[in-house]
mmCIF file of C-alpha atoms in Angstrom:
data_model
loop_
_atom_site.group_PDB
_atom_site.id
_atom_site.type_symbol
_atom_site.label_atom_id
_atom_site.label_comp_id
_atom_site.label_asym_id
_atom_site.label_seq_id
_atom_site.Cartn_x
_atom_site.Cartn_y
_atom_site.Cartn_z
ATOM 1 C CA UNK A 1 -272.481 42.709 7.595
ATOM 2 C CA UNK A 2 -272.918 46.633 8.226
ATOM 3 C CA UNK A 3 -269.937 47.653 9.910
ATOM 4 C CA UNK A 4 -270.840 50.804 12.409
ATOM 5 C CA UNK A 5 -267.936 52.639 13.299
ATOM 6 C CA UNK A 6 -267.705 56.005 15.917
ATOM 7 C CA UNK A 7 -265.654 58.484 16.364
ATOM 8 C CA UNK A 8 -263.699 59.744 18.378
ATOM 9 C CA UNK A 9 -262.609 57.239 20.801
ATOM 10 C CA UNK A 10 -262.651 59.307 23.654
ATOM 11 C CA UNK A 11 -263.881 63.100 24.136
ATOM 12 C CA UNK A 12 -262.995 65.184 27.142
ATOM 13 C CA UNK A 13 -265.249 67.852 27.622
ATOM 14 C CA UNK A 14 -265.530 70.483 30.262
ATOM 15 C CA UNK A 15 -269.367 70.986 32.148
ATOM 16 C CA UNK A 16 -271.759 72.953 30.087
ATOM 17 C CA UNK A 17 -270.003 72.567 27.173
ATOM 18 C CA UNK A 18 -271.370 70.846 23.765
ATOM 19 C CA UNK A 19 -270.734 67.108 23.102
ATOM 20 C CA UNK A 20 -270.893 65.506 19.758
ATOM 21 C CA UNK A 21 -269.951 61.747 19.188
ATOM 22 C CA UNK A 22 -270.175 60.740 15.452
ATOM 23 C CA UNK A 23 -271.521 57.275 14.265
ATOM 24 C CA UNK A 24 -270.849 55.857 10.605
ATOM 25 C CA UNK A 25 -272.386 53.317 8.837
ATOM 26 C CA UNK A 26 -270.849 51.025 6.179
ATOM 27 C CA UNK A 27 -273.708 51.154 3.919
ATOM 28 C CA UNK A 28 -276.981 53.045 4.910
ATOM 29 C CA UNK A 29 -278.800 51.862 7.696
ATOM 30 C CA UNK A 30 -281.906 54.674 6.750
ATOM 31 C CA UNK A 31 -282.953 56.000 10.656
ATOM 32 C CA UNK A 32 -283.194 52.369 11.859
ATOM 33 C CA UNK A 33 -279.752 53.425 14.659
ATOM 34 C CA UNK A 34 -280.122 53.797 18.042
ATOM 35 C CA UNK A 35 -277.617 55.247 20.720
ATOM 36 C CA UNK A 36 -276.836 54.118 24.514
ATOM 37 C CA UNK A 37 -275.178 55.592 27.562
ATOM 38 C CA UNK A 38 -273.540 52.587 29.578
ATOM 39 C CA UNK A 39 -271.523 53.806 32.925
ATOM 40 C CA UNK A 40 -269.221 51.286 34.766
ATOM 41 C CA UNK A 41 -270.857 48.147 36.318
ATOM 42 C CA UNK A 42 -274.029 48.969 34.679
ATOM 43 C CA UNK A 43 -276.687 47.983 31.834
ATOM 44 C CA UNK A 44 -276.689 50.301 28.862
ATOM 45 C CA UNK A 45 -279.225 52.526 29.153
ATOM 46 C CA UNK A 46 -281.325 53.451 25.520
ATOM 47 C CA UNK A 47 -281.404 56.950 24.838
ATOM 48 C CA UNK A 48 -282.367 57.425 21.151
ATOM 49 C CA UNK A 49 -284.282 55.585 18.463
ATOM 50 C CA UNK A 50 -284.712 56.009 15.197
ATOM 51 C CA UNK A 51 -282.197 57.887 14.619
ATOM 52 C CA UNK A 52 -283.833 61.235 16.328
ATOM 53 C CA UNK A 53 -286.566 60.238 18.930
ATOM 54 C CA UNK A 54 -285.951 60.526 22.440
ATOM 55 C CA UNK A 55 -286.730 57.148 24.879
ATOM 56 C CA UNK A 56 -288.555 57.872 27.656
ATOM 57 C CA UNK A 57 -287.197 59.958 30.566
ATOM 58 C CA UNK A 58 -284.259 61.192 28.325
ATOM 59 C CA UNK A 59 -283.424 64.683 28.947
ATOM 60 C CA UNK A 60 -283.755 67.324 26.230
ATOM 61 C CA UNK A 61 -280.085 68.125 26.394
ATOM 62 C CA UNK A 62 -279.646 64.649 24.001
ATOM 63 C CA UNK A 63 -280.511 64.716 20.843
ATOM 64 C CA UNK A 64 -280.129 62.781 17.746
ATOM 65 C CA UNK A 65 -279.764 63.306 13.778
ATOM 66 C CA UNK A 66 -278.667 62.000 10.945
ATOM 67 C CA UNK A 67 -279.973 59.113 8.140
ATOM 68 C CA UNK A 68 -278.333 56.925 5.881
ATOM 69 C CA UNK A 69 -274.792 56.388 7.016
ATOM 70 C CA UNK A 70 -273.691 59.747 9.010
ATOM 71 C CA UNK A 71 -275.323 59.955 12.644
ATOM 72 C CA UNK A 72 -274.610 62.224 15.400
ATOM 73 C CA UNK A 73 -275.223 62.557 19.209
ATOM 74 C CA UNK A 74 -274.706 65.661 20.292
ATOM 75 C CA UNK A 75 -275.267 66.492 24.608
ATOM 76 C CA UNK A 76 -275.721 70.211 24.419
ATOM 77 C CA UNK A 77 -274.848 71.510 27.796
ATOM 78 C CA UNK A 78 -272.497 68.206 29.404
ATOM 79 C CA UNK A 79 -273.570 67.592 33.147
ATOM 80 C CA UNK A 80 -271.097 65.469 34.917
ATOM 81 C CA UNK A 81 -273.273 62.888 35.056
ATOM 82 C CA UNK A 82 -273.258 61.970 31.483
ATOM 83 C CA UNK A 83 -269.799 60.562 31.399
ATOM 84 C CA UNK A 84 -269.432 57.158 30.122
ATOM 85 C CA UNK A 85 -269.556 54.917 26.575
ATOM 86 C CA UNK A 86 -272.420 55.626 24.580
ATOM 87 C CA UNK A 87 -272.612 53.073 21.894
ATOM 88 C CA UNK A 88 -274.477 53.588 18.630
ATOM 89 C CA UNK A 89 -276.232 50.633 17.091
ATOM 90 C CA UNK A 90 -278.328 50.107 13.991
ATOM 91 C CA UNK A 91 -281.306 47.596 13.379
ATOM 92 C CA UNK A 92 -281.477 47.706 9.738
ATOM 93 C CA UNK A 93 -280.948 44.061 8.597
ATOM 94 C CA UNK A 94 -283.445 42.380 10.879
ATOM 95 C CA UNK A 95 -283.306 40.206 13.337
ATOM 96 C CA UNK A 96 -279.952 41.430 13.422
ATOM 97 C CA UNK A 97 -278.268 43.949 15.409
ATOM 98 C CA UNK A 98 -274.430 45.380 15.479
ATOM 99 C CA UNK A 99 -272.868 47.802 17.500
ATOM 100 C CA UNK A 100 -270.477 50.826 17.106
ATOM 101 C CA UNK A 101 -267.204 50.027 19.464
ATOM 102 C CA UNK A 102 -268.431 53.192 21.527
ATOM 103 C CA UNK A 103 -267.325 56.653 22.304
ATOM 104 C CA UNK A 104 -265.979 57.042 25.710
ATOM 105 C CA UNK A 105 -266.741 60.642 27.153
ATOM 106 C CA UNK A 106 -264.554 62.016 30.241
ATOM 107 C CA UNK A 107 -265.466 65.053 32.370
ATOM 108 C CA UNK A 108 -262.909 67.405 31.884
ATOM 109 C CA UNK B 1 -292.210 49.378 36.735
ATOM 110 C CA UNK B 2 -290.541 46.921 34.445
ATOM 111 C CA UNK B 3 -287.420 44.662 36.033
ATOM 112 C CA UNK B 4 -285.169 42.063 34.219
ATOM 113 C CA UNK B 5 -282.980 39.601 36.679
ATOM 114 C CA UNK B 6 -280.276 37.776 34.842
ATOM 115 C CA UNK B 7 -279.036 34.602 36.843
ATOM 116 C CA UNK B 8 -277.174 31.614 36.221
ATOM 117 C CA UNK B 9 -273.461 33.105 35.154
ATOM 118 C CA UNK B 10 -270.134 31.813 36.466
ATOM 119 C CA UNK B 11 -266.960 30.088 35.912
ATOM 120 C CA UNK B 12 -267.158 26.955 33.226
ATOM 121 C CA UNK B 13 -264.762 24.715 31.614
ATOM 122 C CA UNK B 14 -264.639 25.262 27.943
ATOM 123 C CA UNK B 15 -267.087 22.439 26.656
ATOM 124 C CA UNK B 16 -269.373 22.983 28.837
ATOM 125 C CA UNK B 17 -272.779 24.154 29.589
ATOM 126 C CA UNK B 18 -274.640 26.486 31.068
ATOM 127 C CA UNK B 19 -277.908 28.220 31.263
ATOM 128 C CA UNK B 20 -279.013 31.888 32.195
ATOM 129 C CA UNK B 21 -282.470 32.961 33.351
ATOM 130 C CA UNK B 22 -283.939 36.168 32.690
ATOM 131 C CA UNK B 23 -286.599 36.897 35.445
ATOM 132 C CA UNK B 24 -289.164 39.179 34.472
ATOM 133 C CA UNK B 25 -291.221 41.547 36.249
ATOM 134 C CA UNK B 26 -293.772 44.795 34.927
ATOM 135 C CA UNK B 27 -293.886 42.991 31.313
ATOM 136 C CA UNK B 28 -294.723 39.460 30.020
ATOM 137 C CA UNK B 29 -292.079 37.854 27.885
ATOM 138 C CA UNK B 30 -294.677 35.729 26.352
ATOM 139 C CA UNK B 31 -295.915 38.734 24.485
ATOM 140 C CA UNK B 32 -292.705 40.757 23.832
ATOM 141 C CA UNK B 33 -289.723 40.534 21.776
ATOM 142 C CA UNK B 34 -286.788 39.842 24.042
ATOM 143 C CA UNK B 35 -283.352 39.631 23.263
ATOM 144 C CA UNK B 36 -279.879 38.496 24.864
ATOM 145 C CA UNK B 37 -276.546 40.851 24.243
ATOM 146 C CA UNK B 38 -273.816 40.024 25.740
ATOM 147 C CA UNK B 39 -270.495 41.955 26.102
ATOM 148 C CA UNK B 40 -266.914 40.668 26.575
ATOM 149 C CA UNK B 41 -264.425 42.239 29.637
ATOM 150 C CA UNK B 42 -263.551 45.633 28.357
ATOM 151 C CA UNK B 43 -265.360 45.492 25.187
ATOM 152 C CA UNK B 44 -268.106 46.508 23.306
ATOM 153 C CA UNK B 45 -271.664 45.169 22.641
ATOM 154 C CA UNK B 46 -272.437 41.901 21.026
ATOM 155 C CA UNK B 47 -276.283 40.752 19.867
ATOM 156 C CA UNK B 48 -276.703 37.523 20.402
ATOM 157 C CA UNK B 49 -280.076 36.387 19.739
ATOM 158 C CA UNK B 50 -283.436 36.898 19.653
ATOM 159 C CA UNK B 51 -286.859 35.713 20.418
ATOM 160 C CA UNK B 52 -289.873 36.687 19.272
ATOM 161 C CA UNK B 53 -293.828 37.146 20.183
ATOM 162 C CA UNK B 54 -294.524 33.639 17.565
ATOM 163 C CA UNK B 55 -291.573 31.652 19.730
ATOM 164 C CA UNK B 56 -289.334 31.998 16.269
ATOM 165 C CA UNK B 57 -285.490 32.411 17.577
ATOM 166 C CA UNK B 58 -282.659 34.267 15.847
ATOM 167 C CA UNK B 59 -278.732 33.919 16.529
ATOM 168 C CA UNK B 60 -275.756 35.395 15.655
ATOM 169 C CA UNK B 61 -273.394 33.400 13.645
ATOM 170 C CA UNK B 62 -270.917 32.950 15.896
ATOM 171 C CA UNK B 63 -273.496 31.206 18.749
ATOM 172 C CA UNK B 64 -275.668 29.562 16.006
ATOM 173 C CA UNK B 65 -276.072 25.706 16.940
ATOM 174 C CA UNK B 66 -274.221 26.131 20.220
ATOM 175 C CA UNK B 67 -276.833 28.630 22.192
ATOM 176 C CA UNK B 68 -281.104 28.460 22.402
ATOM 177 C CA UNK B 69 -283.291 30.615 23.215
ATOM 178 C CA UNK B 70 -286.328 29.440 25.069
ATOM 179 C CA UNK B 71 -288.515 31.206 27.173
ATOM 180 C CA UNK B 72 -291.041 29.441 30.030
ATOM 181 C CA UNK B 73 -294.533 31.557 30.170
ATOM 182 C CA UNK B 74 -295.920 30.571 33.163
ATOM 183 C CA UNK B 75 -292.600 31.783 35.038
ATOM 184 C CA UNK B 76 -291.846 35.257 32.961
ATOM 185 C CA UNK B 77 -288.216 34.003 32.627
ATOM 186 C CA UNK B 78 -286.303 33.827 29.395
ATOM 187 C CA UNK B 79 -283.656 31.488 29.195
ATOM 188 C CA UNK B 80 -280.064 30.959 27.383
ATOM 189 C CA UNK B 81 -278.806 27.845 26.791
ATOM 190 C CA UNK B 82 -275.561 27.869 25.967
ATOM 191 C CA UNK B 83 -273.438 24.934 25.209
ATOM 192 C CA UNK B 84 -269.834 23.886 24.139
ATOM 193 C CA UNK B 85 -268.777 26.837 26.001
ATOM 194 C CA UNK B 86 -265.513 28.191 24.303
ATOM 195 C CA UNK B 87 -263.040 31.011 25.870
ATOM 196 C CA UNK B 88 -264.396 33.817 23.395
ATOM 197 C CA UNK B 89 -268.021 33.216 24.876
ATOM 198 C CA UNK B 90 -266.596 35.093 28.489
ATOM 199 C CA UNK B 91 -268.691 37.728 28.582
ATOM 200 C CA UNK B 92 -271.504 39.878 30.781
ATOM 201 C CA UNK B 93 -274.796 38.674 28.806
ATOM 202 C CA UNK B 94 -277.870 40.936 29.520
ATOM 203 C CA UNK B 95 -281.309 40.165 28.577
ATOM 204 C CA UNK B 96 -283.378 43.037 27.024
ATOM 205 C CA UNK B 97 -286.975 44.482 25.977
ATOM 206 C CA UNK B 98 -287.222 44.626 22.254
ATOM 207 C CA UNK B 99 -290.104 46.550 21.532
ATOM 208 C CA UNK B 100 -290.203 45.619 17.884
ATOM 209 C CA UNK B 101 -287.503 43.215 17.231
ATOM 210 C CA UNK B 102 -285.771 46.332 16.600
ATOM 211 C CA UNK B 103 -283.517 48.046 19.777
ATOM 212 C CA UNK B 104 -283.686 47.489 23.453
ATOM 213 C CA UNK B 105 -285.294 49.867 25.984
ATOM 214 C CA UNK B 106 -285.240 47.819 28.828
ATOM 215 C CA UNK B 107 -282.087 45.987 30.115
ATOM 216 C CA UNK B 108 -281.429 43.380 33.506
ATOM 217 C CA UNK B 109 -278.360 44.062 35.173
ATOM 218 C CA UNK B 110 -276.065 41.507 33.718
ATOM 219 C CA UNK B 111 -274.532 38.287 34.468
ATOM 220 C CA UNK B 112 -270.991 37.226 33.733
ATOM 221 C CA UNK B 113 -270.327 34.181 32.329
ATOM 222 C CA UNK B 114 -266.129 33.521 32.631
ATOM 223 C CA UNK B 115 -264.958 30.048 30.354
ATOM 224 C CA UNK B 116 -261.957 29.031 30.847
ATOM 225 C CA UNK B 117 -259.935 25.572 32.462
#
């Protein structure tokens, strides 16, 4: 099983500043990873596939990169309403999926 | 627009049964992969299974012979069976729009399932 693990935990960051949240894979996953923002009490919502590509309705302030088994989210300019877990997750042994144990990100 | 309803959670007695419904609206289940994740108080994200366009189900190992997938066409509702309930199963399971088998764009709002006695 490919293990997906991100880093860090949590990230404080202040408004307008840059984000990045790191996702590793145990062996490489190519650009089959997606990432999620999930806020309290709600469904996770998909904001990148494939590694780079943008789901519909996703601002341009979140973007994706990486292949292999080094991705990274980065939210250029944090608005206070992206706080939350954003979980990575690849799809590279289908039918199966795992998740990342998520990156928590606080307004500071 | 495209809406998923989970129903059907609530408190159970490990060894027992129950079964969720995913209502569907904006999309047809019968000709979309659709897929139940479910995630555990405080946790992270757990696949569980899959279903897809051909009616072929996958699960993960540790709900394999316990949970089914089915899916009823002429209601747009996907459906969990789960049985012999244990205490690790507790969880928030959300159904979820697989475009191609692969991640999920569309998610229902949840529905917790708690085991315990």
């Amino acid at each position: 099983e490919i293990v997906m693990t991100q880093s860090p935990a949590t990230l404080s960051v202040s408004p307008g500043e840059r984000a990045t949240l790191s996702c590793r894979a145990s062996q490489s996953v190519s650009s089959n990873l997606a990432w999620y923002q999930q806020k309290p009490g709600q469904a996770p919502r998909l904001l990148i596939y494939g590694a780079s590509t943008r789901a519909t309705g996703i601002p341009a302030r979140f973007s994706g990169s990486g292949s292999g088994t080094e991705f990274t989210l980065t939210i250029s300019s944090l608005q206070s309403e992206d706080f939350g877990v954003y979980f990575c997750q690849h799809y590279n042994t289908w039918p199966t999926w795992t998740f990342g144990q998520g990156t928590k990100v606080e307004i500071k | 627009e495209v809406q998923l309803v989970e129903s059907g959670g609530g408190l159970i007695q490990p060894g027992g049964s129950l079964r969720l419904s995913c209502a569907a609206s904006g999309l047809n289940v019968s000709s979309n992969y659709m897929a139940w994740v479910r995630q555990a108080p405080g946790r992270g994200l757990e696949w569980v299974s899959v279903i897809y366009i051909t009616g072929l189900t996958y699960y993960a190992d540790s709900v394999k012979g316990r949970f089914t997938t089915s899916r009823d066409n002429s209601k747009n509702t996907l459906y969990l069976q789960m049985d012999s309930l244990r205490a690790e199963d507790t969880a928030v399971y959300y159904c979820a729009r697989v475009p191609s088998g692969d991640y999920g764009d569309y998610w229902g709002q949840g529905t917790l399932v708690t085991v315990s006695s």
